[in-house]
PDB file of C-alpha atoms in Angstrom:
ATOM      1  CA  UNK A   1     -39.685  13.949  -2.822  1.00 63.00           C
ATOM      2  CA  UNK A   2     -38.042  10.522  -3.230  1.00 74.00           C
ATOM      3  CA  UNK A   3     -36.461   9.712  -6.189  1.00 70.00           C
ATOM      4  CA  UNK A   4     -37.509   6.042  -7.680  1.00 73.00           C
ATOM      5  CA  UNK A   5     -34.309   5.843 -10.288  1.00 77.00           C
ATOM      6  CA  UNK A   6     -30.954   4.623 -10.814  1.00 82.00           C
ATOM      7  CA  UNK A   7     -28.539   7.442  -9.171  1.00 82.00           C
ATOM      8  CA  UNK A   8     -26.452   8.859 -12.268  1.00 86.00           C
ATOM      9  CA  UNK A   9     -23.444  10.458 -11.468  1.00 88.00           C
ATOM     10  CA  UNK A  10     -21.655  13.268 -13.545  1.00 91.00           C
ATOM     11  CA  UNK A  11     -18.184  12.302 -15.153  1.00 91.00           C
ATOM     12  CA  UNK A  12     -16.453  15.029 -12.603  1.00 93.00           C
ATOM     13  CA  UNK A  13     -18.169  12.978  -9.602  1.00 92.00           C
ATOM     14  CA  UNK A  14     -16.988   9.687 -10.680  1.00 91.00           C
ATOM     15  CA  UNK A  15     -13.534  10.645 -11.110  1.00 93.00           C
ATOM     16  CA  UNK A  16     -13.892  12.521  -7.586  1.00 94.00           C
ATOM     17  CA  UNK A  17     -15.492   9.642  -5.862  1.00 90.00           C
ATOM     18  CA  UNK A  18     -12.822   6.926  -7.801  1.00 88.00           C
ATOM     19  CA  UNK A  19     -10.020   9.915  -6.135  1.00 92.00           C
ATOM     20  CA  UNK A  20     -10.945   9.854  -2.647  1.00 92.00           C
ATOM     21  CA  UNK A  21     -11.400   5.907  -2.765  1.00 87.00           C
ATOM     22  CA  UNK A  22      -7.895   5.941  -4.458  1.00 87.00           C
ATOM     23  CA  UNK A  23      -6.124   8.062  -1.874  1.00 91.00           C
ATOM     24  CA  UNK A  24      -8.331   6.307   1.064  1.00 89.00           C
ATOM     25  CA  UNK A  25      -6.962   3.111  -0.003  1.00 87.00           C
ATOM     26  CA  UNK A  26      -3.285   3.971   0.263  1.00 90.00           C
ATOM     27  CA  UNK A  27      -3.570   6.022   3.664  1.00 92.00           C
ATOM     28  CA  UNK A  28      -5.097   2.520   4.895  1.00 89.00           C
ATOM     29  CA  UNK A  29      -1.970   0.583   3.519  1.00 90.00           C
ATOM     30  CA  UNK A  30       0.154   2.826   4.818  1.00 91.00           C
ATOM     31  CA  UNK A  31       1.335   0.776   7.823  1.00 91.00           C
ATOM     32  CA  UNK A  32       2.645  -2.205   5.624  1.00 92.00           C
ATOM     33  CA  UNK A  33       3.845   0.237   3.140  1.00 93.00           C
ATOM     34  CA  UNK A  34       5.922   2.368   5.132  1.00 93.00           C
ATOM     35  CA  UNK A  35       7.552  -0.827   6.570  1.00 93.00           C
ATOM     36  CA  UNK A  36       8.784  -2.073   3.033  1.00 93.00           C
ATOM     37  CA  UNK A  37       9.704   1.302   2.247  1.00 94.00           C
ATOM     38  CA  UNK A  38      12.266   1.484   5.114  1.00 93.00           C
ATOM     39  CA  UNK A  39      13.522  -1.814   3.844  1.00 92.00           C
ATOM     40  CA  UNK A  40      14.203  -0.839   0.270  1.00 91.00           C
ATOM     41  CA  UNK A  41      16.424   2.221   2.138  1.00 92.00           C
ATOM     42  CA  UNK A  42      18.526   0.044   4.248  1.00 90.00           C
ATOM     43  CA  UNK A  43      19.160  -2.168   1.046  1.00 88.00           C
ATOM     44  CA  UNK A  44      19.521   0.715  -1.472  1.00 86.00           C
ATOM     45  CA  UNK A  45      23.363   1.389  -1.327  1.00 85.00           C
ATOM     46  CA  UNK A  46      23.692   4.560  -4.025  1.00 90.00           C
ATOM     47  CA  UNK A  47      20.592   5.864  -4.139  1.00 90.00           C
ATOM     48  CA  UNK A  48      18.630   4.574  -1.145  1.00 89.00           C
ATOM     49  CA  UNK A  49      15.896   7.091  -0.849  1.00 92.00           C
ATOM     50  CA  UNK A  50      15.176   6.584  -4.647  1.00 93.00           C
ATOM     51  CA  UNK A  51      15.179   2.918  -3.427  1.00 93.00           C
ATOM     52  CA  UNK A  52      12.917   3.283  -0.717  1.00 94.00           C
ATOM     53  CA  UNK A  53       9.982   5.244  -2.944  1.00 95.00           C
ATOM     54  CA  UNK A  54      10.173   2.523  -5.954  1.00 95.00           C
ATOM     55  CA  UNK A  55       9.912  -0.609  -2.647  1.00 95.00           C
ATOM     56  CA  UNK A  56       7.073   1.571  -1.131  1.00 95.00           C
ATOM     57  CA  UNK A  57       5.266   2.248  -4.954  1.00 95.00           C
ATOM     58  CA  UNK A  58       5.458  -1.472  -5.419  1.00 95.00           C
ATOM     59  CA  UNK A  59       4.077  -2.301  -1.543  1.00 94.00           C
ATOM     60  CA  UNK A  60       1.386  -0.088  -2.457  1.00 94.00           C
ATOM     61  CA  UNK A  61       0.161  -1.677  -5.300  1.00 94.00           C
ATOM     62  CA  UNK A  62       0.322  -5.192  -3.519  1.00 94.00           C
ATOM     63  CA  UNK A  63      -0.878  -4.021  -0.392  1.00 93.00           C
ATOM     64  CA  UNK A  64      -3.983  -2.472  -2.386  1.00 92.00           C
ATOM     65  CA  UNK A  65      -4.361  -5.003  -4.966  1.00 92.00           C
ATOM     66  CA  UNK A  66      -4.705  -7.687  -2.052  1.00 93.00           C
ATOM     67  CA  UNK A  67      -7.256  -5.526  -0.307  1.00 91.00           C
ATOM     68  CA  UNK A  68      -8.963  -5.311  -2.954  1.00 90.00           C
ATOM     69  CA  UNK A  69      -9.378  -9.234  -3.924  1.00 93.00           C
ATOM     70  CA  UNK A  70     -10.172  -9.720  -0.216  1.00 91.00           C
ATOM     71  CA  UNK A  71     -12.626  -6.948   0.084  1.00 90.00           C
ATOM     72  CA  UNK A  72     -14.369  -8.230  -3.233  1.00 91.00           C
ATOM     73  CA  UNK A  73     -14.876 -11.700  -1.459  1.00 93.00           C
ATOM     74  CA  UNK A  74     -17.050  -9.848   1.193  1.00 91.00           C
ATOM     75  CA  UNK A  75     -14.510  -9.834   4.009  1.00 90.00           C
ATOM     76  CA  UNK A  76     -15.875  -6.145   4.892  1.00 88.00           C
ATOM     77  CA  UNK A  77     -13.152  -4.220   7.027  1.00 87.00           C
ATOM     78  CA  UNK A  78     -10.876  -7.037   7.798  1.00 91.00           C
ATOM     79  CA  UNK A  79      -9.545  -6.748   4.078  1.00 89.00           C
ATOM     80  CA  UNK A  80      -7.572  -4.202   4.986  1.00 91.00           C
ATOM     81  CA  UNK A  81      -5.344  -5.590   7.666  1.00 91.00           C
ATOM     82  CA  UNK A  82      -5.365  -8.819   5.358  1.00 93.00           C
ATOM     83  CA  UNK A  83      -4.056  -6.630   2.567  1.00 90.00           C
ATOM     84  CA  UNK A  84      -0.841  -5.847   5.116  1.00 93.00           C
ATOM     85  CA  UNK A  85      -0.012  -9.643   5.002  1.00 94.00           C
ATOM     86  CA  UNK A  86       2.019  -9.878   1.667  1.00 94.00           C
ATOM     87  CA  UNK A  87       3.647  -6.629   1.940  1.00 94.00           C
ATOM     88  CA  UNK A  88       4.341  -7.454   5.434  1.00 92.00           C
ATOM     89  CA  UNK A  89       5.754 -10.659   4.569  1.00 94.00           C
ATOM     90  CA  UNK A  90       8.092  -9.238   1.618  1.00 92.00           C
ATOM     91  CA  UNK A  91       9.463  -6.544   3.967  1.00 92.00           C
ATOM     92  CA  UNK A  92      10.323  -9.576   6.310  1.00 91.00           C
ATOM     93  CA  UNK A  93      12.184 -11.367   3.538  1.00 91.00           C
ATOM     94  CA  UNK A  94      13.921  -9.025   2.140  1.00 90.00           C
ATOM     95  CA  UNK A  95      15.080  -7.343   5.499  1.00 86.00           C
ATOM     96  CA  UNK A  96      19.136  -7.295   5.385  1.00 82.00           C
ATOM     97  CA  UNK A  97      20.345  -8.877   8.055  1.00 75.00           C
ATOM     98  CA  UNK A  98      22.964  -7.190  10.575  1.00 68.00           C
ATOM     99  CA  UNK A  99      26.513  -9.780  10.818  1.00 58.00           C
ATOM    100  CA  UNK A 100      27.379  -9.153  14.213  1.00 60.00           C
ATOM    101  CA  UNK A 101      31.199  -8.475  13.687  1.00 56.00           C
ATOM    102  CA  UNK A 102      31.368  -7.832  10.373  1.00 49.00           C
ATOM    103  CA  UNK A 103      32.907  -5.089   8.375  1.00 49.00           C
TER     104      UNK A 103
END
């Protein structure tokens, strides 16, 4: 039999489905991510590793937020490598740069 109705979902399934989108989402931003994340270590100078996780949190949430806004415009599966562009870009700014000679 076919059902002719709206598909209702249990509580438990929503938060399941919203779960798996939610970790989906930042496995896909990972490559950005992980890039940002390695420049928050090379600039943190106590605590870089505690560095690193806050610069890769806060890639995340750009990274997804911009796939998001680009995936809501109907850009299908090239929202996702247009959600890399602004973390991408911040890693690229704030990348210290090596003075040959120095120290």
């Amino acid at each position: 039999m076919i059902p002719l109705g709206a598909i209702e979902f249990s509580p438990a399934e929503v938060a399941m489905i919203l779960a798996i989108l939610t970790v989906g989402a930042i496995a896909l931003a990972l490559p950005a991510t992980l890039t940002l994340a390695w420049v928050g270590y090379r600039r943190g100078t106590q605590r870089p590793g505690w560095n690193a996780l806050w610069y890769w949190l806060a890639g995340t949430a750009l990274s997804v937020g911009t796939t998001a806004i680009a995936a809501g415009q109907g850009l299908g599966w090239w929202a996702v490598p247009i959600g890399w562009i602004p973390t991408g870009l911040l890693a690229a700014a704030l990348n210290p740069r090596w003075t040959p000679g120095a120290s």
